[in-house]
Each structure stands twice: as C-alpha cells, then as structure tokens.
PDB file of C-alpha atoms in Angstrom:
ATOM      1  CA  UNK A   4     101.241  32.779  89.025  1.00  0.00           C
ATOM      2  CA  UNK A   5      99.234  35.328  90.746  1.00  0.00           C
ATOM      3  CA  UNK A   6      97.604  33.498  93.325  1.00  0.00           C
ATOM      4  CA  UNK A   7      98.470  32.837  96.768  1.00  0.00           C
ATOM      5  CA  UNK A   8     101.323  30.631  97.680  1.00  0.00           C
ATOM      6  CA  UNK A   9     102.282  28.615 100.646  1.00  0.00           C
ATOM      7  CA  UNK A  10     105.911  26.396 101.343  1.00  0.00           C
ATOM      8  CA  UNK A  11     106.807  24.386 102.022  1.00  0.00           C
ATOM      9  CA  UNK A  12     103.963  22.200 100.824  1.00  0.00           C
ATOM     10  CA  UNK A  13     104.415  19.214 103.131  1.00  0.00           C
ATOM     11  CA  UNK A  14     106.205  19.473 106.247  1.00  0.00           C
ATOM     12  CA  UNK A  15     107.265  16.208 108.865  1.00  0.00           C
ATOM     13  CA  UNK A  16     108.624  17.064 111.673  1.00  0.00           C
ATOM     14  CA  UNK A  17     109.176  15.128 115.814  1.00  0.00           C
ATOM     15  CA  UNK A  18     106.707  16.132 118.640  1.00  0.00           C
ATOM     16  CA  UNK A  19     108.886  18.787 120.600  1.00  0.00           C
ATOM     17  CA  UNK A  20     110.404  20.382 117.517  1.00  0.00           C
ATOM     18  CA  UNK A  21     109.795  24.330 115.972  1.00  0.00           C
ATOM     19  CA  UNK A  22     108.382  25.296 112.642  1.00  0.00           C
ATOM     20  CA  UNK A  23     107.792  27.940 110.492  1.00  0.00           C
ATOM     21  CA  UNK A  24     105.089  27.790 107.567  1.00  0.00           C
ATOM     22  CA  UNK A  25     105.293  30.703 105.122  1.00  0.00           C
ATOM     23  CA  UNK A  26     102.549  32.774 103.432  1.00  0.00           C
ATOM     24  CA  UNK A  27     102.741  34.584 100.172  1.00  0.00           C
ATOM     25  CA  UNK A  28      99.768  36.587  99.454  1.00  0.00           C
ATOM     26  CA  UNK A  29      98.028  38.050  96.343  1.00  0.00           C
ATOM     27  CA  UNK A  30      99.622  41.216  95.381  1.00  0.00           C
ATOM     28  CA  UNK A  31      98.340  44.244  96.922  1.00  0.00           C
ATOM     29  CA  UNK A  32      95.963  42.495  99.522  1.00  0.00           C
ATOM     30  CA  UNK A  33      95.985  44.497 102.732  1.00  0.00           C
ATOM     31  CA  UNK A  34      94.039  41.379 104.896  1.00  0.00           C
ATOM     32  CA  UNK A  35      95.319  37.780 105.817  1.00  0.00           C
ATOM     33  CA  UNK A  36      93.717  35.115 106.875  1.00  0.00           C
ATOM     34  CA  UNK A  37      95.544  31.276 108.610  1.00  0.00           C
ATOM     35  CA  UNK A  38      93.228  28.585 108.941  1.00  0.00           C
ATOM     36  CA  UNK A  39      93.784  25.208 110.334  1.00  0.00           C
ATOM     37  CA  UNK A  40      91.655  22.104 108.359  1.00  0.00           C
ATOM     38  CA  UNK A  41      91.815  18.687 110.603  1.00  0.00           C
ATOM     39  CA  UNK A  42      91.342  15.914 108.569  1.00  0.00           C
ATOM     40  CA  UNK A  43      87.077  15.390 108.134  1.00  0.00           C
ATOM     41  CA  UNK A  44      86.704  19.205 109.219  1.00  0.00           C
ATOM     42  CA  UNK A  45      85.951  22.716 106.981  1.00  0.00           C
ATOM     43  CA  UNK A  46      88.907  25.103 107.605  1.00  0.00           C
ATOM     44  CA  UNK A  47      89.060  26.987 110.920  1.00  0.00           C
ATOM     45  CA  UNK A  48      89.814  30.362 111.653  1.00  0.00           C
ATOM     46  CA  UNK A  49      93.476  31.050 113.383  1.00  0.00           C
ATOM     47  CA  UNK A  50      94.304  35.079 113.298  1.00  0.00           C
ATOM     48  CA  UNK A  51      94.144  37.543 110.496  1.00  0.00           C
ATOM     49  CA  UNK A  52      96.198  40.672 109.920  1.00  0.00           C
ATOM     50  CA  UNK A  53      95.256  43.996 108.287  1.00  0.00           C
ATOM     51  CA  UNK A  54      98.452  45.317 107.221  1.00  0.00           C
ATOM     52  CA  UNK A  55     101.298  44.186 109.512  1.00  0.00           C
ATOM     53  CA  UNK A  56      99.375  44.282 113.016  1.00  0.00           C
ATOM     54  CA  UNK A  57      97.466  40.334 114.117  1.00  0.00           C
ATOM     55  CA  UNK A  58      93.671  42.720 114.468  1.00  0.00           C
ATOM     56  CA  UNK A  59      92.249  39.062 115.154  1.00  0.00           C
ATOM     57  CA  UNK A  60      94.612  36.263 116.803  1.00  0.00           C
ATOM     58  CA  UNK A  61      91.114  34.879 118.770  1.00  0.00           C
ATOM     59  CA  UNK A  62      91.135  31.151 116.779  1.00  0.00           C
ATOM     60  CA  UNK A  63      95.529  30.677 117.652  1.00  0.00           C
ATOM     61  CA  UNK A  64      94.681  27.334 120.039  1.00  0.00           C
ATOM     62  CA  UNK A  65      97.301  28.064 122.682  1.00  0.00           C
ATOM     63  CA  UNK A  66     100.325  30.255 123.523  1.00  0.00           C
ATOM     64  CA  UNK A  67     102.681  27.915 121.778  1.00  0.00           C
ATOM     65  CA  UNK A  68     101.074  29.565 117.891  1.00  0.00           C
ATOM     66  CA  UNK A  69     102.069  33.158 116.806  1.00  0.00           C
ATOM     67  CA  UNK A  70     101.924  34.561 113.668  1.00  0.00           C
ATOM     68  CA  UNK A  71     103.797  37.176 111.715  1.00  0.00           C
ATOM     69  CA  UNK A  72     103.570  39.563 109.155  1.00  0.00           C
ATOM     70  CA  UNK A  73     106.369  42.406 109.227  1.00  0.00           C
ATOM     71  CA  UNK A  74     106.285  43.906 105.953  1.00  0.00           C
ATOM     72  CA  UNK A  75     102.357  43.613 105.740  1.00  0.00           C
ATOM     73  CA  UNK A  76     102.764  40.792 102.732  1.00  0.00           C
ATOM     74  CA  UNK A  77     104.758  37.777 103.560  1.00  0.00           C
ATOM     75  CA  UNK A  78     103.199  35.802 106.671  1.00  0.00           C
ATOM     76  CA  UNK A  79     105.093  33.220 108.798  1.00  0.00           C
ATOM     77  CA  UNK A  80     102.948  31.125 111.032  1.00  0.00           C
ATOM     78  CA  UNK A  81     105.175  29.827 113.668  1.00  0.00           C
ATOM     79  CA  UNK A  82     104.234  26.998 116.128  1.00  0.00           C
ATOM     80  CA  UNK A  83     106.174  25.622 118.950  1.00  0.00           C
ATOM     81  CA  UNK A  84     107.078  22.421 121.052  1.00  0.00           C
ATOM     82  CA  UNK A  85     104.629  21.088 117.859  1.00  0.00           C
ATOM     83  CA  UNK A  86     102.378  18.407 119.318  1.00  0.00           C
ATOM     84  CA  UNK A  87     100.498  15.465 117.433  1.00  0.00           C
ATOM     85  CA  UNK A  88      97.036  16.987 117.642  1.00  0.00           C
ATOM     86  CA  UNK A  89      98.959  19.882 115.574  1.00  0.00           C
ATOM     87  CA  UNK A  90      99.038  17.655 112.394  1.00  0.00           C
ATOM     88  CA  UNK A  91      96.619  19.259 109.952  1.00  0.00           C
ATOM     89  CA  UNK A  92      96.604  21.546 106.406  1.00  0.00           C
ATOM     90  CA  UNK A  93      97.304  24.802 107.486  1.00  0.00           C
ATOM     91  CA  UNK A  94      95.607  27.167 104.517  1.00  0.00           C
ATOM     92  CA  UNK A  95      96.303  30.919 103.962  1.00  0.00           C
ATOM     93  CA  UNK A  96      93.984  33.113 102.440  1.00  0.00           C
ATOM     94  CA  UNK A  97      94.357  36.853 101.096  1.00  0.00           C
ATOM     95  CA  UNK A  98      91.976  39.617 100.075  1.00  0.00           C
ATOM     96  CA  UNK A  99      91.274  43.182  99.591  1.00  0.00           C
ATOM     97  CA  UNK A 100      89.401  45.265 102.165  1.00  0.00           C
ATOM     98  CA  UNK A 101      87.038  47.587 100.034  1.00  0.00           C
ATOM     99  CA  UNK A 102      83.564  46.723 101.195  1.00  0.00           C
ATOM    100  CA  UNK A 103      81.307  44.511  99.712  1.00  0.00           C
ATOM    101  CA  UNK A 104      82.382  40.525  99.490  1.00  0.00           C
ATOM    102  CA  UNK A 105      85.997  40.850  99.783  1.00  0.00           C
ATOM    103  CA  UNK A 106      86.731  37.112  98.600  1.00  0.00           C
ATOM    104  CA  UNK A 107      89.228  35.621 100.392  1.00  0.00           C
ATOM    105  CA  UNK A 108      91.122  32.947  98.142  1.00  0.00           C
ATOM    106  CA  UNK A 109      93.152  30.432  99.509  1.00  0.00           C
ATOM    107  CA  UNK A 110      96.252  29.237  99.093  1.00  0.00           C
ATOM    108  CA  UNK A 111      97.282  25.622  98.493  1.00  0.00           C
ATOM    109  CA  UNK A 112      98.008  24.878 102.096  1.00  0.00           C
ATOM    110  CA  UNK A 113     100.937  23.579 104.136  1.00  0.00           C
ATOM    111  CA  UNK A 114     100.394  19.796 105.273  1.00  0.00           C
ATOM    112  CA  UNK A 115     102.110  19.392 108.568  1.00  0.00           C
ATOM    113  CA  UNK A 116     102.566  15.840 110.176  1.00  0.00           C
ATOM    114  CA  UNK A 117     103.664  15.565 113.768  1.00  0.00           C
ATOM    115  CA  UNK A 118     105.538  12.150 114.411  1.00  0.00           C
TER     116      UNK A 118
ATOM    117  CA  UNK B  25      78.967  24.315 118.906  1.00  0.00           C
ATOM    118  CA  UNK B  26      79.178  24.238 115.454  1.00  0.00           C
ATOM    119  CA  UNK B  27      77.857  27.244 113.966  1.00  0.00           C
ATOM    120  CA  UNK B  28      78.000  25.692 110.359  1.00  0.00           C
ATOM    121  CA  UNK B  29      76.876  22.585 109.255  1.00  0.00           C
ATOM    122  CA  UNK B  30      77.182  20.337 106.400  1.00  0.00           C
ATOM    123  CA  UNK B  31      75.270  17.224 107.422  1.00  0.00           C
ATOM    124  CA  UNK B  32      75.892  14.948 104.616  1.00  0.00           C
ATOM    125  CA  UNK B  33      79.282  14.170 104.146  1.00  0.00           C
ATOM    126  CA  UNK B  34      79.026  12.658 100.990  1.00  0.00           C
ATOM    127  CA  UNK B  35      76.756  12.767  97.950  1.00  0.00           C
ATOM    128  CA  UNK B  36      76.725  10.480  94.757  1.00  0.00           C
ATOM    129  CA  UNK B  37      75.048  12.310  91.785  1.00  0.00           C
ATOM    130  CA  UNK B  38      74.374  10.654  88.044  1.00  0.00           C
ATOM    131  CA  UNK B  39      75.804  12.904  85.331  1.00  0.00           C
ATOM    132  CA  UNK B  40      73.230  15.318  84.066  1.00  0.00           C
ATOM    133  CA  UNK B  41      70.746  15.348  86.911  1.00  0.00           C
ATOM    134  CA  UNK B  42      70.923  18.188  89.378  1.00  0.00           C
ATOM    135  CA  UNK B  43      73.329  18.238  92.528  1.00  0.00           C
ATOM    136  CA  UNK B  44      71.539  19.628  95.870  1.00  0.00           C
ATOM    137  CA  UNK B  45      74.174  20.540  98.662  1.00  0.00           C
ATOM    138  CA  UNK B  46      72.948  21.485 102.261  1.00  0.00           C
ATOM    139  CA  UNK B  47      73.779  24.010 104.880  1.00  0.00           C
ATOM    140  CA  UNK B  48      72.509  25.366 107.632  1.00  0.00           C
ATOM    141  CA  UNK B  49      73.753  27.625 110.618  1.00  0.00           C
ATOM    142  CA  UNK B  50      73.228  28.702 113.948  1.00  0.00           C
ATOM    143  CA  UNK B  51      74.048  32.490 113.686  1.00  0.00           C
ATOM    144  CA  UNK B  52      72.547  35.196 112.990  1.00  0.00           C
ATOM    145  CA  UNK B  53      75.414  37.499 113.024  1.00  0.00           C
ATOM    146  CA  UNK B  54      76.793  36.558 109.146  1.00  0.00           C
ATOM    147  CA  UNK B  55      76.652  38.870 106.044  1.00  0.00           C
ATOM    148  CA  UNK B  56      77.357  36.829 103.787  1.00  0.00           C
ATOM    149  CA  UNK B  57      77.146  33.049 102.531  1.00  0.00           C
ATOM    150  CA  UNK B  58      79.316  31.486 100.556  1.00  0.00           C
ATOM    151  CA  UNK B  59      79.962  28.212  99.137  1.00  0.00           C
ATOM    152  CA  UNK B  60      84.049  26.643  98.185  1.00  0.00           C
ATOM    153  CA  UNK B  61      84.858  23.656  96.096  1.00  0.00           C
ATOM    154  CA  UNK B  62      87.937  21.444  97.079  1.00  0.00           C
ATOM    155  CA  UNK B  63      89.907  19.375  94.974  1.00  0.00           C
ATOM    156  CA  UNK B  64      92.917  17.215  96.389  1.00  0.00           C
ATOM    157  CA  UNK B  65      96.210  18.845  97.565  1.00  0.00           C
ATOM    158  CA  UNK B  66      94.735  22.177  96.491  1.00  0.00           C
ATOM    159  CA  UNK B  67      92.921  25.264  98.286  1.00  0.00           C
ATOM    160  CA  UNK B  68      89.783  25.796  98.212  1.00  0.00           C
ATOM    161  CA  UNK B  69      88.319  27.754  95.329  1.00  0.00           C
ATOM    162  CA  UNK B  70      85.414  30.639  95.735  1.00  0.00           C
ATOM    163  CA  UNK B  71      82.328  29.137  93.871  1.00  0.00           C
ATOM    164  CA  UNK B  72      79.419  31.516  94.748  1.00  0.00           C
ATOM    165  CA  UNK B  73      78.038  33.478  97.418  1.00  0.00           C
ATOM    166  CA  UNK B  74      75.337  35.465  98.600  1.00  0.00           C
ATOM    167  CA  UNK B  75      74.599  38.189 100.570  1.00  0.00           C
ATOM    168  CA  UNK B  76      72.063  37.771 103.550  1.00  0.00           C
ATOM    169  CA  UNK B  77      69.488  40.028 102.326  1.00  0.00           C
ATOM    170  CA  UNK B  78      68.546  37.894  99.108  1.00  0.00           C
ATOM    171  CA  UNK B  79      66.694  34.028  99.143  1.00  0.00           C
ATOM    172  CA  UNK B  80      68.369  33.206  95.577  1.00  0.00           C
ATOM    173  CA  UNK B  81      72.039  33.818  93.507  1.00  0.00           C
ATOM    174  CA  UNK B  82      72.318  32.489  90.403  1.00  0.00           C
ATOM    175  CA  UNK B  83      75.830  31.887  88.139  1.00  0.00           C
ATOM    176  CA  UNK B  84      75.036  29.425  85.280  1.00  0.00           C
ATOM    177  CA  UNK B  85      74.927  26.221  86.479  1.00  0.00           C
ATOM    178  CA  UNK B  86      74.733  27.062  89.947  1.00  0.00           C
ATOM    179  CA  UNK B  87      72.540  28.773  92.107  1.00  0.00           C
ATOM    180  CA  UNK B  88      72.260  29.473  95.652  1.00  0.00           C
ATOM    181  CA  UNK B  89      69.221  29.494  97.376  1.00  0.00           C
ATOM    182  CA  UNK B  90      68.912  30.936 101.382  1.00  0.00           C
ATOM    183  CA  UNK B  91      66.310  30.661 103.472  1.00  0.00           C
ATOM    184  CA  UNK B  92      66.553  32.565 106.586  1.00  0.00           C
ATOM    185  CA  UNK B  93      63.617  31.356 108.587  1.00  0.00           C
ATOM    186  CA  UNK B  94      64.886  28.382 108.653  1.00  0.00           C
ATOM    187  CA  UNK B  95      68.631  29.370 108.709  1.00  0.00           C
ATOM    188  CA  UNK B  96      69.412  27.189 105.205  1.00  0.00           C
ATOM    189  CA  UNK B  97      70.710  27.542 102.775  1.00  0.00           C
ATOM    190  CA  UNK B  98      71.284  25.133  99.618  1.00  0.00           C
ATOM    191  CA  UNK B  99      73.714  24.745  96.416  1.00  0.00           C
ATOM    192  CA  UNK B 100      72.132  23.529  93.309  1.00  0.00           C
ATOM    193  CA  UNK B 101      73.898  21.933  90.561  1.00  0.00           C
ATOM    194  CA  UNK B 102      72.190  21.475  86.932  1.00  0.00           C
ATOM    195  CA  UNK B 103      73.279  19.554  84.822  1.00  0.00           C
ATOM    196  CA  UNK B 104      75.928  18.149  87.080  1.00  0.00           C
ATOM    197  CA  UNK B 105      79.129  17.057  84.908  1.00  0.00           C
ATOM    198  CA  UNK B 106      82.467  15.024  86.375  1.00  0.00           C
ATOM    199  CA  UNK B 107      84.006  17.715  87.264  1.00  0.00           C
ATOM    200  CA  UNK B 108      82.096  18.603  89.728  1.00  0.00           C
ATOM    201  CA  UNK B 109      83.326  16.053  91.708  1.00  0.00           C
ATOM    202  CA  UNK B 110      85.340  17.352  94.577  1.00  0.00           C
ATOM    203  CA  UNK B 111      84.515  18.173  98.690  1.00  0.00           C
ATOM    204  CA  UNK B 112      81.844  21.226  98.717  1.00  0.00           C
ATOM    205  CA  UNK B 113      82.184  23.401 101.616  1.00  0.00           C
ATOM    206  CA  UNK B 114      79.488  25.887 103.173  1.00  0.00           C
ATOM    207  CA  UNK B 115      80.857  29.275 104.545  1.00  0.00           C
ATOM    208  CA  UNK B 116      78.887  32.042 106.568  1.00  0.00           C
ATOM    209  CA  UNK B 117      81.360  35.063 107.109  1.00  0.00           C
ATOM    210  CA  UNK B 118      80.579  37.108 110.654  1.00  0.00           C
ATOM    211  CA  UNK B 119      79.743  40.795 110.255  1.00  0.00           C
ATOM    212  CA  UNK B 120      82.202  42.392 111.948  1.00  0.00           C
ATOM    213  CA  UNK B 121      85.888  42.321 112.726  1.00  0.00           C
ATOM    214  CA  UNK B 122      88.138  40.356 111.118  1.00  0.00           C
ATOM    215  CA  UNK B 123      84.865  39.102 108.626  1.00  0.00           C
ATOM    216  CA  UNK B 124      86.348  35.783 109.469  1.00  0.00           C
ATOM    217  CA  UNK B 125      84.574  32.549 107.778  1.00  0.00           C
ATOM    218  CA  UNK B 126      82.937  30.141 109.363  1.00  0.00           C
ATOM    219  CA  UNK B 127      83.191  26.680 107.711  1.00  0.00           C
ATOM    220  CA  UNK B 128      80.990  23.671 107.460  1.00  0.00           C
ATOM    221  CA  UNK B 129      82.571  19.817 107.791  1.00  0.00           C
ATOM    222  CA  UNK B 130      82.069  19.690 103.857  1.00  0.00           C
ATOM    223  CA  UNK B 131      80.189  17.231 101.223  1.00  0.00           C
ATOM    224  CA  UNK B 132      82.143  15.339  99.284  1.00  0.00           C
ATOM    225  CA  UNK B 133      80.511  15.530  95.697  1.00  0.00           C
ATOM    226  CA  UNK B 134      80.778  12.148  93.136  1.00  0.00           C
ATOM    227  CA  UNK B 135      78.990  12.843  89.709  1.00  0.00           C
ATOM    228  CA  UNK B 136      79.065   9.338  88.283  1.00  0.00           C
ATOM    229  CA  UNK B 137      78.705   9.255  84.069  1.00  0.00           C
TER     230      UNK B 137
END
C-alpha cells in the first residue's frame, strides 16, 4: 500500500508511563502533519515538519510532547509522563509542497488510552 | 474559540434525496476549504475542496458551495446512497505557514434505504 501508515494501531498504556507513536508517510512527501482527535472533536493541529526540521510545533499542548523526524520520512511522536486527558486518535497526515491544494491525506491513526 | 464549526452533529438522510452538510468559520485568513469523510477505525479521506475565490465546486455527486459574506459554506449530496454514511468533517486550511487545517466537530451522516 501506498498510503500513509501509522503503528501501532491501538496503544494502552498507565498514567506516568512513555510512548512513542510512529509515522510512515507517502513516498516522496517533503511536509508532515500530527493531529490529535478527542473523542466528539474534528482533528487538531499538533506540529508539522518540512523535511526533517518541526517549522510549526505551535498546537504540541505542553512540554511533555515532542516530535521527530530525522531522516525527513519516518515521524515518531513521543509523549511523556502520559496523562488521562492524553487519551485520543492521534492521526498523521503527509503531502507534497508544490503550490496549489497540497492534499494532506491521513493516515489511519494511533488510538492511545491512558489508564 | 472555535474557528470551524459543524453545528449539527448528526444528520439522517432517506436514500436518494439530497444530503446538505453545514459549515461555517470565523476566519478570514484560510485559502482553501475542504471537506473529509470518516469511516470507523480509519483516517479521514479528502472528499472535495475549494479554493476561497470561487462560491461553487462541483465533483459528480457532490458539490461545494461557499459563501463568503456570510462565512459558509455547505456540502451537497445528490442522490445520497448508503455509503455515504460516515462522520463528515469541514476543514478551512490558514494561508500561511505550516497551511495547517482547521477542523470542524464533524456531522455524522446516516442515509437510511
């Protein structure tokens, strides 16, 4: 499949605890987008990259997110000392930079549930 | 301070009649409009857009329709068919920068036969 890809796909974990949740983009798409959909809410904006550099981290909710992106394809979205209020589908989206629409399209998402 | 909105979060449709979705926003500062359809467990999927310098976008059975005055726009639907049935969500994407998008709460579509 060509489209974007997210893991895991559901992800428990304790208040307190670290996790990682993994982005694999479209193929030759420069820009990266995280979002964060609560449950009854449209997706939110978190931080998108152009390349490997975070150009946009203004929607990460606190100190404890950060984002990666080393290579400038693979993203890891990385959130700390997780609280409940963290539960949510995190989505990825990818997309070219060339002008015009750019359509971002979105991943699956990563469900995380904080116990 | 929502920027988007999505008032209705649900709408039942009969199969065959036509499907209007609402949106409107607060902003001024977005190029683009652009409306995602949701089905369970997966991402949204790009529907149709348009760009803030037209009133109407048309792809078969779906049109777009924006009215700026009034800062709404609206998703028709004709003939609606079952599978359209999923959560509809309005997007407005800013100008500049990271051309983020701005999301409404979503509609949740039911076409019943």
């Amino acid at each position: 499949g060509a489209g974007v890809s997210q893991t895991p796909s559901n992800k428990v974990t304790e208040k307190g605890k670290y996790v990682e949740l993994r982005c694999d983009p479209i193929s030759g798409h420069t820009a990266l987008y995280w979002y964060r959909q609560s449950l009854g809410q449209g997706p939110e904006f978190l931080i998108y990259f152009q390349g490997t550099g975070a150009a946009d981290d203004s929607g990460l909710p606190n100190d404890r997110f950060f984002a990666v992106r080393p290579e400038g394809s693979v993203s890891t979205l990385k959130i700390q000392r997780t609280e409940r209020g963290d539960s949510a589908v995190y989505l990825c989206a990818s997309s070219l930079r060339r002008g015009g629409l750019n359509e971002q399209f979105f991943g699956p998402g990563t469900r995380l549930t904080v116990l | 301070d929502q920027q988007v909105k999505q008032n209705s979060p649900s709408l039942s449709v009969q199969e065959g009649r036509i499907s209007i979705l609402n949106c409107d926003y607060t902003n001024s500062m977005f190029d683009y409009f652009l409306w995602y359809k949701k089905y369970p467990a997966e991402g949204p999927t790009f529907l149709i857009s348009i760009s803030s310098i037209k009133d109407k976008n048309e792809d078969g059975r779906f049109t777009v329709f924006l009215n700026k005055s009034a800062k709404h726009l609206s998703l028709h639907i004709v003939p609606s068919q079952p599978g359209d049935s999923a959560v509809y969500f309005c997007a407005a994407r800013e100008i500049q920068g990271a051309q983020k998008l701005v999301f409404g709460q979503g509609t949740r579509l039911t076409i019943n036969p």
